[in-house]
CSV table of C-alpha atoms in Angstrom, one decimal:
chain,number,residue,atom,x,y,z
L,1445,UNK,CA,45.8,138.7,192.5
L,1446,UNK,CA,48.3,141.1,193.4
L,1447,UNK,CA,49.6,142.0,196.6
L,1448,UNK,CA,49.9,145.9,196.6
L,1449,UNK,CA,51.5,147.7,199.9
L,1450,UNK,CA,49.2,145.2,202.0
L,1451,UNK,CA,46.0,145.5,199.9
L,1452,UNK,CA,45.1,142.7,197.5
L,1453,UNK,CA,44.2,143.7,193.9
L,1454,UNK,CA,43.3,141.8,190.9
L,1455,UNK,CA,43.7,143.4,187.5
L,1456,UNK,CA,42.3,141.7,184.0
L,1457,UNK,CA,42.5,142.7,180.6
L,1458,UNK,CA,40.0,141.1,178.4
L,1459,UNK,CA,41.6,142.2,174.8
L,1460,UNK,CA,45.0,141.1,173.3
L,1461,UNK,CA,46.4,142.7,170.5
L,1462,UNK,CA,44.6,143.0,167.3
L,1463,UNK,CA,41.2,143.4,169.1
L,1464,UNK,CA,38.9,145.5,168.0
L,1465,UNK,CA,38.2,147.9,170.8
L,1466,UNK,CA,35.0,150.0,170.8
L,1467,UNK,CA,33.8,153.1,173.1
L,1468,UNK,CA,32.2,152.0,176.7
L,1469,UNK,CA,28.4,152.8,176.4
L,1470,UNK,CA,28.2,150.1,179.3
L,1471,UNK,CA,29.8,147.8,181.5
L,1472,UNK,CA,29.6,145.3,179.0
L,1473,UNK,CA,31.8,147.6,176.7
L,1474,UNK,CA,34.9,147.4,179.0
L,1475,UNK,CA,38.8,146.0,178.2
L,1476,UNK,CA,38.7,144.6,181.8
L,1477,UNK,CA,38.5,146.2,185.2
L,1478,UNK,CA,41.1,146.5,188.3
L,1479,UNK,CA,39.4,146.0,192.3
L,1480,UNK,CA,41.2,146.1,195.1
L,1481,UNK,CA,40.4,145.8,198.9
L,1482,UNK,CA,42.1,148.3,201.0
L,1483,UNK,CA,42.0,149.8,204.7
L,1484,UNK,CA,39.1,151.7,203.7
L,1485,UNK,CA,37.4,153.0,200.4
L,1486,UNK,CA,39.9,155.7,200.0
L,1487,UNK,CA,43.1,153.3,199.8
L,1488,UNK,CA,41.1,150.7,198.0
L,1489,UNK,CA,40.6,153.7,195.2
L,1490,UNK,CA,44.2,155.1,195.7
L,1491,UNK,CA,45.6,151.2,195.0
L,1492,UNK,CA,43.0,151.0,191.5
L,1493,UNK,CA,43.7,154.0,190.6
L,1494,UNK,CA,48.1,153.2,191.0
L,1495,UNK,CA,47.0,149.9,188.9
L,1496,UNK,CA,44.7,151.1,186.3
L,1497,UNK,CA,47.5,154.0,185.5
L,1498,UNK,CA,50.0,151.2,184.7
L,1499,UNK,CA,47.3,150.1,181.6
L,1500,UNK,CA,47.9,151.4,178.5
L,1501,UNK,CA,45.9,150.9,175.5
L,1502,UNK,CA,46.8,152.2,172.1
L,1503,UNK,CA,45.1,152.7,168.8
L,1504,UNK,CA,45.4,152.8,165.4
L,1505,UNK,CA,43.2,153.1,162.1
Protein backbone atom coordinates (compact mmCIF):
# COMPACT_ATOMS: atom_id res chain seq x y z
CA UNK A 1 0.00 0.00 0.00
CA UNK A 2 1.02 3.42 -0.76
CA UNK A 3 0.18 6.50 0.79
CA UNK A 4 -0.32 9.04 -2.19
CA UNK A 5 -1.18 12.91 -1.24
CA UNK A 6 -3.73 11.37 1.35
CA UNK A 7 -5.27 8.56 -0.86
CA UNK A 8 -4.08 5.01 -0.26
CA UNK A 9 -3.10 2.98 -3.36
CA UNK A 10 -1.83 -0.40 -3.90
CA UNK A 11 0.09 -1.21 -7.07
CA UNK A 12 1.18 -5.03 -8.16
CA UNK A 13 3.09 -6.29 -10.94
CA UNK A 14 2.55 -9.84 -11.52
CA UNK A 15 5.59 -10.41 -14.20
CA UNK A 16 9.39 -10.18 -13.51
CA UNK A 17 11.79 -10.14 -16.08
CA UNK A 18 12.03 -12.72 -18.65
CA UNK A 19 8.16 -13.27 -18.63
CA UNK A 20 6.55 -13.88 -21.36
CA UNK A 21 3.94 -11.17 -21.66
CA UNK A 22 0.95 -11.60 -24.02
CA UNK A 23 -1.96 -9.06 -25.31
CA UNK A 24 -5.02 -8.48 -22.67
CA UNK A 25 -8.05 -10.21 -24.35
CA UNK A 26 -9.28 -10.28 -20.57
CA UNK A 27 -8.73 -9.47 -17.12
CA UNK A 28 -7.01 -12.61 -16.73
CA UNK A 29 -4.44 -11.34 -19.34
CA UNK A 30 -3.13 -8.44 -17.17
CA UNK A 31 0.70 -7.66 -15.73
CA UNK A 32 -1.01 -6.48 -12.51
CA UNK A 33 -3.40 -3.65 -11.78
CA UNK A 34 -3.06 -0.21 -9.55
CA UNK A 35 -6.51 0.92 -7.14
CA UNK A 36 -6.59 3.52 -5.17
CA UNK A 37 -9.27 5.19 -2.87
CA UNK A 38 -9.51 8.85 -3.20
CA UNK A 39 -11.93 11.86 -2.08
CA UNK A 40 -14.17 10.85 -4.79
CA UNK A 41 -13.96 8.77 -8.14
CA UNK A 42 -12.26 11.56 -9.94
CA UNK A 43 -9.06 11.71 -7.45
CA UNK A 44 -9.19 8.00 -7.04
CA UNK A 45 -8.64 7.88 -11.14
CA UNK A 46 -6.28 10.95 -11.07
CA UNK A 47 -4.00 9.01 -8.20
CA UNK A 48 -4.16 5.41 -10.75
CA UNK A 49 -3.60 7.07 -13.45
CA UNK A 50 -0.15 9.14 -11.54
CA UNK A 51 0.76 5.41 -10.53
CA UNK A 52 0.13 3.33 -13.50
CA UNK A 53 2.27 6.14 -15.65
CA UNK A 54 5.29 5.27 -13.34
CA UNK A 55 5.02 1.39 -14.99
CA UNK A 56 6.95 0.66 -17.65
CA UNK A 57 7.03 -2.45 -19.57
CA UNK A 58 9.39 -3.20 -22.34
CA UNK A 59 9.72 -5.77 -25.10
CA UNK A 60 11.86 -7.45 -27.13
CA UNK A 61 11.78 -10.38 -29.84
Amino acid sequence: MLDTDGTTAKMRLDVEVGDRVHPVRSSHDRAGYVIADGTDAADAARVCKALADRVRIETSG
